Short mmCIF file of C-alpha atoms and ligand atoms in Angstrom, two decimals:
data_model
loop_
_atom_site.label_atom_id
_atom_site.label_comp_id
_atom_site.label_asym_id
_atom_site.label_seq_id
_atom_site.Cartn_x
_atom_site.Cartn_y
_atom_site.Cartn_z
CA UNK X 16 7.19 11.59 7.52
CA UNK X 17 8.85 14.50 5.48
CA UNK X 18 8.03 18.33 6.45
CA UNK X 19 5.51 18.77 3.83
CA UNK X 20 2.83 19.60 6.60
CA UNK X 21 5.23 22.78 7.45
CA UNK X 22 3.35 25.84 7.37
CA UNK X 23 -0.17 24.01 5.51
CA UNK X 24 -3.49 25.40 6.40
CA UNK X 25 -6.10 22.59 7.13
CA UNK X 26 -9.50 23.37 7.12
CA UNK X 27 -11.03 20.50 9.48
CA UNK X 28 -15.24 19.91 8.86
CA UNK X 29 -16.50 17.80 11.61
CA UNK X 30 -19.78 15.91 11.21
CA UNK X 31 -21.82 14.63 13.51
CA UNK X 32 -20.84 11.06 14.18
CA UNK X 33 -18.81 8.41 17.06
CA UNK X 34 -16.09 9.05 15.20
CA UNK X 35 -15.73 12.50 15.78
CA UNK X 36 -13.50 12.34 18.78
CA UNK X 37 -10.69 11.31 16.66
CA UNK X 38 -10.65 14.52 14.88
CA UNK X 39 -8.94 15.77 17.99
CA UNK X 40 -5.80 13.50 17.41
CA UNK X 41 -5.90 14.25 14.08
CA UNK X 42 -5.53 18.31 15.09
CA UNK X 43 -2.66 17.61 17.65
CA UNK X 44 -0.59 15.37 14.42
CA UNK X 45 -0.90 17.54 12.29
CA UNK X 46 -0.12 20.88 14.96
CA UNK X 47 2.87 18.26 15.82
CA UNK X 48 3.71 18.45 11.82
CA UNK X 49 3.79 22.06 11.50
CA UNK X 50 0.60 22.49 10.09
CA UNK X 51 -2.02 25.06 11.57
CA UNK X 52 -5.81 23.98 12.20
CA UNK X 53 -9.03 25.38 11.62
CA UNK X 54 -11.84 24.30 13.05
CA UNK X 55 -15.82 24.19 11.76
CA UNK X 56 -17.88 22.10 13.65
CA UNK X 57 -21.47 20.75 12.39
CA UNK X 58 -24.33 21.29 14.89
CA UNK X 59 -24.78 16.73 14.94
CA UNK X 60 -20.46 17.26 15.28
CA UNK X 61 -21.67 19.53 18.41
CA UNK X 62 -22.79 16.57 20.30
CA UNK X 63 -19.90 14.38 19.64
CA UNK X 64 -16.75 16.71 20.61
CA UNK X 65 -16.91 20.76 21.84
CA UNK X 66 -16.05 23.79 20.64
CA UNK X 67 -13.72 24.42 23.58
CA UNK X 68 -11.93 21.13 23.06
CA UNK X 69 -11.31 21.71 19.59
CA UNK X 70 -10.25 25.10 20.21
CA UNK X 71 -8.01 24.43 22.74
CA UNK X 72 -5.98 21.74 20.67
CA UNK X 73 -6.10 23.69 17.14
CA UNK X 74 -5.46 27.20 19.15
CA UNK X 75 -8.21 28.57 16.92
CA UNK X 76 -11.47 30.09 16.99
CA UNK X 77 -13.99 27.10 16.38
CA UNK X 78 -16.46 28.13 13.59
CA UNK X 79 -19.90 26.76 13.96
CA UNK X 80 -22.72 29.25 12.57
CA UNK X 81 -23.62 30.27 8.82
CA UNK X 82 -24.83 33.32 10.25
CA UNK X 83 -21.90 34.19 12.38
CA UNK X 84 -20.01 34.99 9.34
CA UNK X 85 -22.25 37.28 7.47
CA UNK X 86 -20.93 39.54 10.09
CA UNK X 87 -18.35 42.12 7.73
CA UNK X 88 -16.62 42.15 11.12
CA UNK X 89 -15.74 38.85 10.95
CA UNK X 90 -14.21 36.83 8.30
CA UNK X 91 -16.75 35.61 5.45
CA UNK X 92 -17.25 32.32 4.57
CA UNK X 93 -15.52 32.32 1.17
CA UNK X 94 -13.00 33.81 2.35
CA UNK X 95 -12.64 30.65 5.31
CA UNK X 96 -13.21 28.63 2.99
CA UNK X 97 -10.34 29.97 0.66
CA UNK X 98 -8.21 30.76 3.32
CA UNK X 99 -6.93 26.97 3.44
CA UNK X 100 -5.00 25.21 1.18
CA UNK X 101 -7.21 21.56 1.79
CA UNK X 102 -10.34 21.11 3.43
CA UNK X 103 -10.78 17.73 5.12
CA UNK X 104 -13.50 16.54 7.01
CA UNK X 105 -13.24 14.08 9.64
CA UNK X 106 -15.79 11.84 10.03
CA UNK X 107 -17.88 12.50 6.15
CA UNK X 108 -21.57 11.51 7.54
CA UNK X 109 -23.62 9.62 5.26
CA UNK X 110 -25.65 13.05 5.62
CA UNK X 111 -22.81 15.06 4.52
CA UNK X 112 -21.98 13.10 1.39
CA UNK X 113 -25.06 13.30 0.33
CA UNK X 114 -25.31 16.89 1.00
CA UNK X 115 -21.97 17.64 -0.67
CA UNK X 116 -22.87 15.16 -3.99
CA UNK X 117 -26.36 17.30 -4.28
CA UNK X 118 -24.59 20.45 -3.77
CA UNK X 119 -26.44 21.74 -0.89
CA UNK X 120 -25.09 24.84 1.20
CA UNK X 121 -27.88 24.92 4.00
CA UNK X 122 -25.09 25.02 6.45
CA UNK X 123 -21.64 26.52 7.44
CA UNK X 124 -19.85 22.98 6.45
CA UNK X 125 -21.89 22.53 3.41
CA UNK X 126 -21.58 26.05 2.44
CA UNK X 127 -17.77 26.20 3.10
CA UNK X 128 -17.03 22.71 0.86
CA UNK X 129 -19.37 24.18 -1.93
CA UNK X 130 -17.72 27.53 -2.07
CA UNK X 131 -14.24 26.76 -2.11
CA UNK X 132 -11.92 26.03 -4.67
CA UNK X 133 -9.41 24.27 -2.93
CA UNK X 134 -9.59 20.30 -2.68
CA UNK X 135 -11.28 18.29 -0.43
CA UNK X 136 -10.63 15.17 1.21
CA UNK X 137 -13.43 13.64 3.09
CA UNK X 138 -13.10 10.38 5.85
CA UNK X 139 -16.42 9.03 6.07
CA UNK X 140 -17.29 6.82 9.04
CA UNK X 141 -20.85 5.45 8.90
CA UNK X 142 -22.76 1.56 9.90
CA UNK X 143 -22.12 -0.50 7.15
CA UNK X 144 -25.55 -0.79 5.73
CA UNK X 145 -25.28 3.04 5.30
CA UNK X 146 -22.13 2.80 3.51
CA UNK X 147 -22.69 0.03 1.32
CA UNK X 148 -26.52 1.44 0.73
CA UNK X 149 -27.00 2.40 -3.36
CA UNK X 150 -27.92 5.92 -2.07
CA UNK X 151 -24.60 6.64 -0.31
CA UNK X 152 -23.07 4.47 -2.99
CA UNK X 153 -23.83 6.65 -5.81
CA UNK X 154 -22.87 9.95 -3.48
CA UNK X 155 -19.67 8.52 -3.36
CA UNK X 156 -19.45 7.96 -7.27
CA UNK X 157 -20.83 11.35 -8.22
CA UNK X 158 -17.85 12.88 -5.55
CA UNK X 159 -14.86 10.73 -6.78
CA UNK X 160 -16.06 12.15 -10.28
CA UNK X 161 -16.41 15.82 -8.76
CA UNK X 162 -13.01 15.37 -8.03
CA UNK X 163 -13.08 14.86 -4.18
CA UNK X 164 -10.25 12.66 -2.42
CA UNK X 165 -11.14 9.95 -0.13
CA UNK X 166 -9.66 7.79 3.09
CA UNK X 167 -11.61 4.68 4.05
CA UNK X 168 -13.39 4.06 5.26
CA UNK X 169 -11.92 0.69 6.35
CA UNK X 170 -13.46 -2.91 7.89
CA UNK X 171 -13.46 -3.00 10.94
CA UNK X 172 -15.49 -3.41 14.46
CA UNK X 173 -18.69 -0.47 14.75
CA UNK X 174 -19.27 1.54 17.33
CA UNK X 175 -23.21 0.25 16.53
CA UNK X 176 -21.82 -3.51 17.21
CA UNK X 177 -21.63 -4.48 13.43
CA UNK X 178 -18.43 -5.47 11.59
CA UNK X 179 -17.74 -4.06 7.88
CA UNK X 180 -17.14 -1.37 5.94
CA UNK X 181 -17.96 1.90 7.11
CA UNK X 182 -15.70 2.69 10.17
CA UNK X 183 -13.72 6.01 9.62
CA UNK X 184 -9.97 6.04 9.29
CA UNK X 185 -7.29 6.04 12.05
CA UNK X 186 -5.99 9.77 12.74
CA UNK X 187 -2.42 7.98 11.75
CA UNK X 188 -3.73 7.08 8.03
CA UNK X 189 -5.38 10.26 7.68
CA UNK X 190 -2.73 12.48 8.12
CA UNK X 191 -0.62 10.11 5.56
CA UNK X 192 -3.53 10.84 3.31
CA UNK X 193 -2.93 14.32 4.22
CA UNK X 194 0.81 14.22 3.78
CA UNK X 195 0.39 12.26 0.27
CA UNK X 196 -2.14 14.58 -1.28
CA UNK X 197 0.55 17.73 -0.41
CA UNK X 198 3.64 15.58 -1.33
CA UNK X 199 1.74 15.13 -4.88
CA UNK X 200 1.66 18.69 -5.69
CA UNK X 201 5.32 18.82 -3.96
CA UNK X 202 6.30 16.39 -7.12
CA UNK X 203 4.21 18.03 -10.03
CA UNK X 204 6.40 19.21 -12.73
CA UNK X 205 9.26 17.34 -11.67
CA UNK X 206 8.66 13.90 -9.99
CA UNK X 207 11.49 12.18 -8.58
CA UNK X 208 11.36 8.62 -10.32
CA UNK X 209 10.29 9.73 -14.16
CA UNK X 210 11.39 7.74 -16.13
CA UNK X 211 11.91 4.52 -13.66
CA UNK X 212 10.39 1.58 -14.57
CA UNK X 213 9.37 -0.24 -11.18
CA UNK X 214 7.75 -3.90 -10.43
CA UNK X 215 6.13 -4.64 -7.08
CA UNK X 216 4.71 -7.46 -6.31
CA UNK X 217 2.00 -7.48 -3.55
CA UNK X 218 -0.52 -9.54 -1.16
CA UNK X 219 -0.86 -12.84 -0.64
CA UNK X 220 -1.11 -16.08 -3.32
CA UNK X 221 -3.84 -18.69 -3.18
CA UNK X 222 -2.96 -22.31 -4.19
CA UNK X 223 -5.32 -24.43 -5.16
CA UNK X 224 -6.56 -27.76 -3.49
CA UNK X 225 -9.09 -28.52 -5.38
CA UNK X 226 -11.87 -26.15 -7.98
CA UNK X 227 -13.18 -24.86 -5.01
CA UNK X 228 -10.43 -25.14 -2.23
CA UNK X 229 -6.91 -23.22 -1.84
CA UNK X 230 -4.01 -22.41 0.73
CA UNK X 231 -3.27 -18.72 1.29
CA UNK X 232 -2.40 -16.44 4.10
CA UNK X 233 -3.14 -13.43 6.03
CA UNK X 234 -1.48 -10.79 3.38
CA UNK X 235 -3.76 -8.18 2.93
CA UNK X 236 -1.61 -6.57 0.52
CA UNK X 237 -1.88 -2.68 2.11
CA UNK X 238 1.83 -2.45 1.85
CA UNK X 239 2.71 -3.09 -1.71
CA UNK X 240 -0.36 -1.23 -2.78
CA UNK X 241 0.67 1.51 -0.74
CA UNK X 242 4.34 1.34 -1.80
CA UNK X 243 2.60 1.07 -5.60
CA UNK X 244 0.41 4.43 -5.36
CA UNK X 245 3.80 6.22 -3.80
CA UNK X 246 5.70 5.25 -6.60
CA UNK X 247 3.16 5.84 -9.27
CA UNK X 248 2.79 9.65 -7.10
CA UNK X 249 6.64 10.02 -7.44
CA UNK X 250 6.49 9.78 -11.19
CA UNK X 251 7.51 5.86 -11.66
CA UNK X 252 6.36 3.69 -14.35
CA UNK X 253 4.95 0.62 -11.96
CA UNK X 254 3.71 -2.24 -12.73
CA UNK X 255 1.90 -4.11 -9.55
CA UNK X 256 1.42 -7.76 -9.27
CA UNK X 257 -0.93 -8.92 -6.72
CA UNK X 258 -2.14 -11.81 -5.63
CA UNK X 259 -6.15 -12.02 -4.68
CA UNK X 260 -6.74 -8.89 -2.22
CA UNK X 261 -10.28 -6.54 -1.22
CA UNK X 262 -8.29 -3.75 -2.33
CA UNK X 263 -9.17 -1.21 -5.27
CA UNK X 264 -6.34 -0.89 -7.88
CA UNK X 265 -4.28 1.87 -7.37
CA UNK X 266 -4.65 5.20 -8.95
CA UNK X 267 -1.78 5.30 -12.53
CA UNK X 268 -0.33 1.74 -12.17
CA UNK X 269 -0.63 -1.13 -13.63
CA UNK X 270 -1.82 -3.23 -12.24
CA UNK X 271 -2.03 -8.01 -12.97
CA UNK X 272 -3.62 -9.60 -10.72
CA UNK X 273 -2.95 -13.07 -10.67
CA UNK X 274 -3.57 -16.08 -8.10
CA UNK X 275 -0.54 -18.82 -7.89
CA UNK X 276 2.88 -17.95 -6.98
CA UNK X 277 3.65 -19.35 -10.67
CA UNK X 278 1.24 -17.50 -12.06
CA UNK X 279 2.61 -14.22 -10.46
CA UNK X 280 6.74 -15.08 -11.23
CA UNK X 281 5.28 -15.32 -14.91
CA UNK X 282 3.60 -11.92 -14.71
CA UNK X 283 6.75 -10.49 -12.78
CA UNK X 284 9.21 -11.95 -15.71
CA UNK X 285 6.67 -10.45 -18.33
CA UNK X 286 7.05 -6.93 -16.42
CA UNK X 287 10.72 -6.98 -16.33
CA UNK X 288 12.93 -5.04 -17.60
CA UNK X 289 12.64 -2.76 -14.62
CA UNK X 290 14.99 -0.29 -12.85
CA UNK X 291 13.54 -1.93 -9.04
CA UNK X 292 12.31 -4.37 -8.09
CA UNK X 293 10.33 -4.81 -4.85
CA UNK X 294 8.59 -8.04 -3.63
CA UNK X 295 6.35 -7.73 -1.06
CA UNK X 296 3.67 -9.96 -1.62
CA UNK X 297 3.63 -12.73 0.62
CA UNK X 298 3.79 -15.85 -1.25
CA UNK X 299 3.07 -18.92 -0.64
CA UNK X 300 6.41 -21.44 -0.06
CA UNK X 301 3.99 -24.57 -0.92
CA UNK X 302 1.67 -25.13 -3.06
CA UNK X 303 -0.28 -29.12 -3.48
CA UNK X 304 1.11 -31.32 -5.78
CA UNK X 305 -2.50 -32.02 -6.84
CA UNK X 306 -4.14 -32.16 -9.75
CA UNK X 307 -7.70 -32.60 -8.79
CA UNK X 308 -9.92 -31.13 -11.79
CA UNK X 309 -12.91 -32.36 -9.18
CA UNK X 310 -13.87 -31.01 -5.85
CA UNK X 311 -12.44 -33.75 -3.38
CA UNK X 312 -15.33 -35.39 -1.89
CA UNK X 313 -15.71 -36.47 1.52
CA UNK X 314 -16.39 -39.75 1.10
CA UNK X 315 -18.47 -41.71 4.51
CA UNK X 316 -16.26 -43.81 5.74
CA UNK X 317 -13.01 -42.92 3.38
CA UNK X 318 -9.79 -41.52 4.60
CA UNK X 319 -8.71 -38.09 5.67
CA UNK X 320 -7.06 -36.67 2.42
CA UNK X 321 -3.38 -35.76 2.68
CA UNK X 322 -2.26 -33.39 0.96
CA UNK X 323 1.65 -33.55 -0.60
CA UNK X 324 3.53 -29.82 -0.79
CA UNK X 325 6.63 -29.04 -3.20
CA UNK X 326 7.72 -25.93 -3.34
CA UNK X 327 6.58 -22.74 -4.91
CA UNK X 328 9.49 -20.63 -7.14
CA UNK X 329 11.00 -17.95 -4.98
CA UNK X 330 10.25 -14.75 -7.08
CA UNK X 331 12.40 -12.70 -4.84
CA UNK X 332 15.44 -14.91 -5.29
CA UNK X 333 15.12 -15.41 -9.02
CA UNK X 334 14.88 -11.79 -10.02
CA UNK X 335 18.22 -10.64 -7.54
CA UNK X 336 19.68 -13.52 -9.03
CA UNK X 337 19.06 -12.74 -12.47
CA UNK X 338 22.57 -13.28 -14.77
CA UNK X 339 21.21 -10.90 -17.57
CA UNK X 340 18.68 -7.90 -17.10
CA UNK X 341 18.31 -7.76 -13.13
CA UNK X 342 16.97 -4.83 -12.15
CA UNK X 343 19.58 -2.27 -10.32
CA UNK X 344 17.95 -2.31 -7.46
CA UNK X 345 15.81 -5.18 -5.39
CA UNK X 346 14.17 -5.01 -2.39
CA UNK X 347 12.60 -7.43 -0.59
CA UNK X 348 10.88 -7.90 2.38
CA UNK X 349 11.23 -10.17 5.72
CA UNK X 350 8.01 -10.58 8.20
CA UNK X 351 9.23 -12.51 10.82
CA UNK X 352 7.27 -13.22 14.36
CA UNK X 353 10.81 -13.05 16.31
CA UNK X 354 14.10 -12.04 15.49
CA UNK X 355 13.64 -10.26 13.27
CA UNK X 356 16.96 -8.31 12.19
CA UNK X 357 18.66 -11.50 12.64
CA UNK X 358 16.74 -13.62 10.08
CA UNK X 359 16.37 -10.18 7.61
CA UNK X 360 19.77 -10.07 7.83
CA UNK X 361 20.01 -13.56 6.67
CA UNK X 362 17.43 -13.57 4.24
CA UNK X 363 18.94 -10.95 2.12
CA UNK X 364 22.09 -12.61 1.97
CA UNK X 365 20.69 -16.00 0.72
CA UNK X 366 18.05 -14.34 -1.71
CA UNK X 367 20.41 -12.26 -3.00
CA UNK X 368 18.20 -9.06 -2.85
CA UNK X 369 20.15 -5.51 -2.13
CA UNK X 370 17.74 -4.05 0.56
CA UNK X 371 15.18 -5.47 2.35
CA UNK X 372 12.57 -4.23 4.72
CA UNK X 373 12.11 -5.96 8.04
CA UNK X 374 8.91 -6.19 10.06
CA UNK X 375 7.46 -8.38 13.53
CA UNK X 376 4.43 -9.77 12.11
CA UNK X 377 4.14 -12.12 15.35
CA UNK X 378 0.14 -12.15 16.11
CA UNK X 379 1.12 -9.91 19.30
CA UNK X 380 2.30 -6.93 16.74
CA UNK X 381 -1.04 -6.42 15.34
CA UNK X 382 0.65 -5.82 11.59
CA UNK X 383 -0.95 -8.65 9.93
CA UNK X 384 -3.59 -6.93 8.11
CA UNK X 385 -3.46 -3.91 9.75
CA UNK X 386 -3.29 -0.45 8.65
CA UNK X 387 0.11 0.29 10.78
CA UNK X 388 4.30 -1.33 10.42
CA UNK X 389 7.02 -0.98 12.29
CA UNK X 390 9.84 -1.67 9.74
CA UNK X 391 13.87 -1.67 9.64
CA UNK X 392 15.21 -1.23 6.18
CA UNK X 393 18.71 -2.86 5.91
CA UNK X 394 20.84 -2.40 2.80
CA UNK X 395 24.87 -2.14 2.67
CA UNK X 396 24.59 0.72 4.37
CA UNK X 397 23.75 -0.40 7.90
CA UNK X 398 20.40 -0.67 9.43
CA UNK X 399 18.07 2.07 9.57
CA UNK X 400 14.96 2.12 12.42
CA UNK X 401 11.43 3.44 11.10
CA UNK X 402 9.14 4.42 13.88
CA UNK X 403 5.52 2.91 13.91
CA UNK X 404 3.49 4.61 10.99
CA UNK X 405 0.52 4.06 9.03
CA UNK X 406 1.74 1.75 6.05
CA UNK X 407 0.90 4.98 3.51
CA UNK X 408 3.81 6.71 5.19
CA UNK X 409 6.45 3.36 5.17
CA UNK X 410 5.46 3.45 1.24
CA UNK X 411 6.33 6.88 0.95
CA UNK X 412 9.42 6.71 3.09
CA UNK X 413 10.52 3.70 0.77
CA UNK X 414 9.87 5.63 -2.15
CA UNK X 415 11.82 8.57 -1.25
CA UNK X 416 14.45 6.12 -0.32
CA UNK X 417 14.75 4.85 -3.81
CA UNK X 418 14.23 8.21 -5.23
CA UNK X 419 17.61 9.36 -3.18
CA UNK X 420 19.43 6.25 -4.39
CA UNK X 421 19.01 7.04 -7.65
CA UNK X 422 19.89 10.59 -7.32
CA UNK X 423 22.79 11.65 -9.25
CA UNK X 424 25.65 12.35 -6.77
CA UNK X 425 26.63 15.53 -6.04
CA UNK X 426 30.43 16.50 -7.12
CA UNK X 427 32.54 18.49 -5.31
CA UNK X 428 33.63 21.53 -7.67
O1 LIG J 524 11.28 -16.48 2.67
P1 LIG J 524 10.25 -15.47 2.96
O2 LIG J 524 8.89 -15.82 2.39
O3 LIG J 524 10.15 -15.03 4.38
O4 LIG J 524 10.78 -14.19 2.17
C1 LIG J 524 10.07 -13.03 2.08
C2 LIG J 524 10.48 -12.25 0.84
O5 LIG J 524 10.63 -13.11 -0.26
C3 LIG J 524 9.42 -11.27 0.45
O6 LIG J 524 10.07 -10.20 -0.21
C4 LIG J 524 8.57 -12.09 -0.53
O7 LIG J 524 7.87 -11.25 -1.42
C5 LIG J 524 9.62 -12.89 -1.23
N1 LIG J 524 9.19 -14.22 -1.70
C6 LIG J 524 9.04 -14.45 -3.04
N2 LIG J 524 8.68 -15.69 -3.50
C7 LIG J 524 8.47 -16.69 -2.63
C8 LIG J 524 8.61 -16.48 -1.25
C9 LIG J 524 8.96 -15.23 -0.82
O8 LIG J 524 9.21 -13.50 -3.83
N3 LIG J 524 8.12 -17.89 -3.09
#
């Protein structure tokens, strides 16, 4: 991650839910990124995680009462409020969403986030009937519209037993979120990749069987969405072609979604020119050589179906080896369950491709789908070994890559 935490004031709201206790990782990350903390606990935060743990890890007096403040002794609560340059609070209750969309201020959290004027990002952890309830719903609307910044929540197992929506982010993707939002204003004015024209290519492609049947994989398509919004933050013109994902379309790109790997090498050929390139959609090698306009029936007494497979266009592989118009730079990616730098190493020599970024996706590494990637990203230049970070931060550390590559050199005079 870069040093854009250095010397940042966080304002940290914590609300009374499970979730809570990972508000205290959060505070040692970002201490650990040079960032200071200050604490304000809710009275339902109070009976998830203390005042004197908080205080201890931020090295901060913990603020929990209105009242307290009124005191002209002690600081007022404008001027906390103000005295931050982002307010984030870690987990966003149902109960505080819907206190922040309706403007209330009966507390010190819900007086703090309606008296400041700095921005807010909220991480709201809740049971998935809450989250995906109309009320909590329309909260959510009215706050993306008021200008508030969210992270997650994402699916996952509940503390309440359920599975779903609704369970907060990790410490890990917050602090990216964190990072991101300050690395934004870092770029306003003069982003790094104006003027760059970029294609990415991202999550998995589903080939059809039948109307009603396909093949696909496990691609979630996180990381090229991820590596999309960095761009699109750094001042790139991107154009994102994904395959069939659950994820929202990222903020200033734009975005095709398509299904077939055909269907997306058409879309990436429509998209080009570019400036880069980067594949990281997982396509499908195979698709059926079928033709079934009909669901397949299974038939009493009639034979399994076999299905035939010919192989899909490599989009990767046609774009690096473009004669005319290939883009300056292409990067590709290589998820391999075992060795892995060995087969990268490999793979960008016989696709052509000038970097590409290396990951274990064996079911053991937990990537698959996940919010986290431990990647190598080997170019001409050698190998270079990324520590494990949230996927938010391996887009951004890609982006910055390519935003140094296309730096002018410096001369000596
Ligand atoms: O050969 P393999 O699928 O492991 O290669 C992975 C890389 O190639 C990724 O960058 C992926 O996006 C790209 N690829 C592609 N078209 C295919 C297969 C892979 O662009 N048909």
């Amino acid at each position: 991650m870069s040093d854009v935490l250095k010397n940042r004031r966080i304002l940290l709201i914590i609300g009374g839910g499970i979730a809570a206790y990972k508000s205290l990782e959060l505070i040692r990350r970002l201490r650990d990124q040079g960032a200071s903390v200050r604490c304000v606990l809710t009275q339902a935060g109070a009976e998830f995680v203390t005042p004197l743990s908080l205080g201890t890890l931020s090295g901060d007096k913990v603020y929990t009462d209105l009242f307290d403040l009124t005191d002209t002794a002690t600081i007022g609560h404008i001027e906390l409020s103000r005295d931050a340059d982002l307010l984030v609070v870690v987990p966003a209750t149902a109960d505080l969403l819907a206190k922040m969309s309706a403007g209330l201020a009966g507390d010190l959290a819900t007086t703090l986030l309606i008296a400041t004027d700095k921005p807010v990002l909220v991480a709201p952890a809740m049971n998935v009937c809450m989250w995906t309830h109309r009320a909590t719903q329309r909260n959510v609307e009215q706050l993306m519209a008021d200008g508030i910044h969210f992270v997650g929540p994402n699916d996952g197992d509940m503390a309440c037993g359920e599975f779903g929506p609704g369970r907060m982010a990790e410490p890990a993707e917050i602090l990216a979120a964190i990072d991101a939002h300050f690395s934004e204003n870092e770029f306003s004015g003069n982003p790094p990749l104006k003027g760059r024209r970029i294609l990415v290519t991202s999550g998995p492609t589903h080939e059809p069987i039948d109307p009603v049947r396909y093949l696909a994989n496990r691609s979630s398509g996180k990381q090229g969405h991820a590596i999309a919004t960095a761009l699109a933050r750094m001042g790139a013109d991107v154009t994102l072609v994904s395959g069939p994902t659950n994820l929202t379309a990222p903020a200033g790109v734009n975005l095709k979604r398509v299904e077939t790997a055909r269907e997306m090498l058409a879309a990436c050929e429509a998209a080009l020119p570019a400036d880069v390139a980067i594949c990281a959609a997982a396509v499908a090698d195979w698709r059926v050589d079928i033709d079934a306009t009909q669901k397949i029936k299974k038939e009493a007494g009639a034979a399994t179906p076999s299905l035939t497979l010919v192989e899909n266009p490599d989009i990767l592989a046609t774009i690096s080896k473009m004669k005319k118009g290939r883009p300056a730079l292409v990067i590709g990616f290589a998820a391999e369950t075992e060795k892995v730098i060995e087969h990268a190493v490999a793979k960008r020599a016989r696709k052509g491709c000038d970097w590409i970024v290396a990951n274990d996706v064996s079911p053991e590494s937990g990537v698959m789908g996940g919010d986290l990637n431990t990647v190598h990203l080997i170019s001409d230049g050698g190998q270079e070994d990324w520590p494990l970070l949230p996927k938010q931060a391996v887009a951004e550390r890609l982006a910055r890559a390519i935003a140094a590559h296309f730096e002018p050199k410096k001369t000596k005079s």
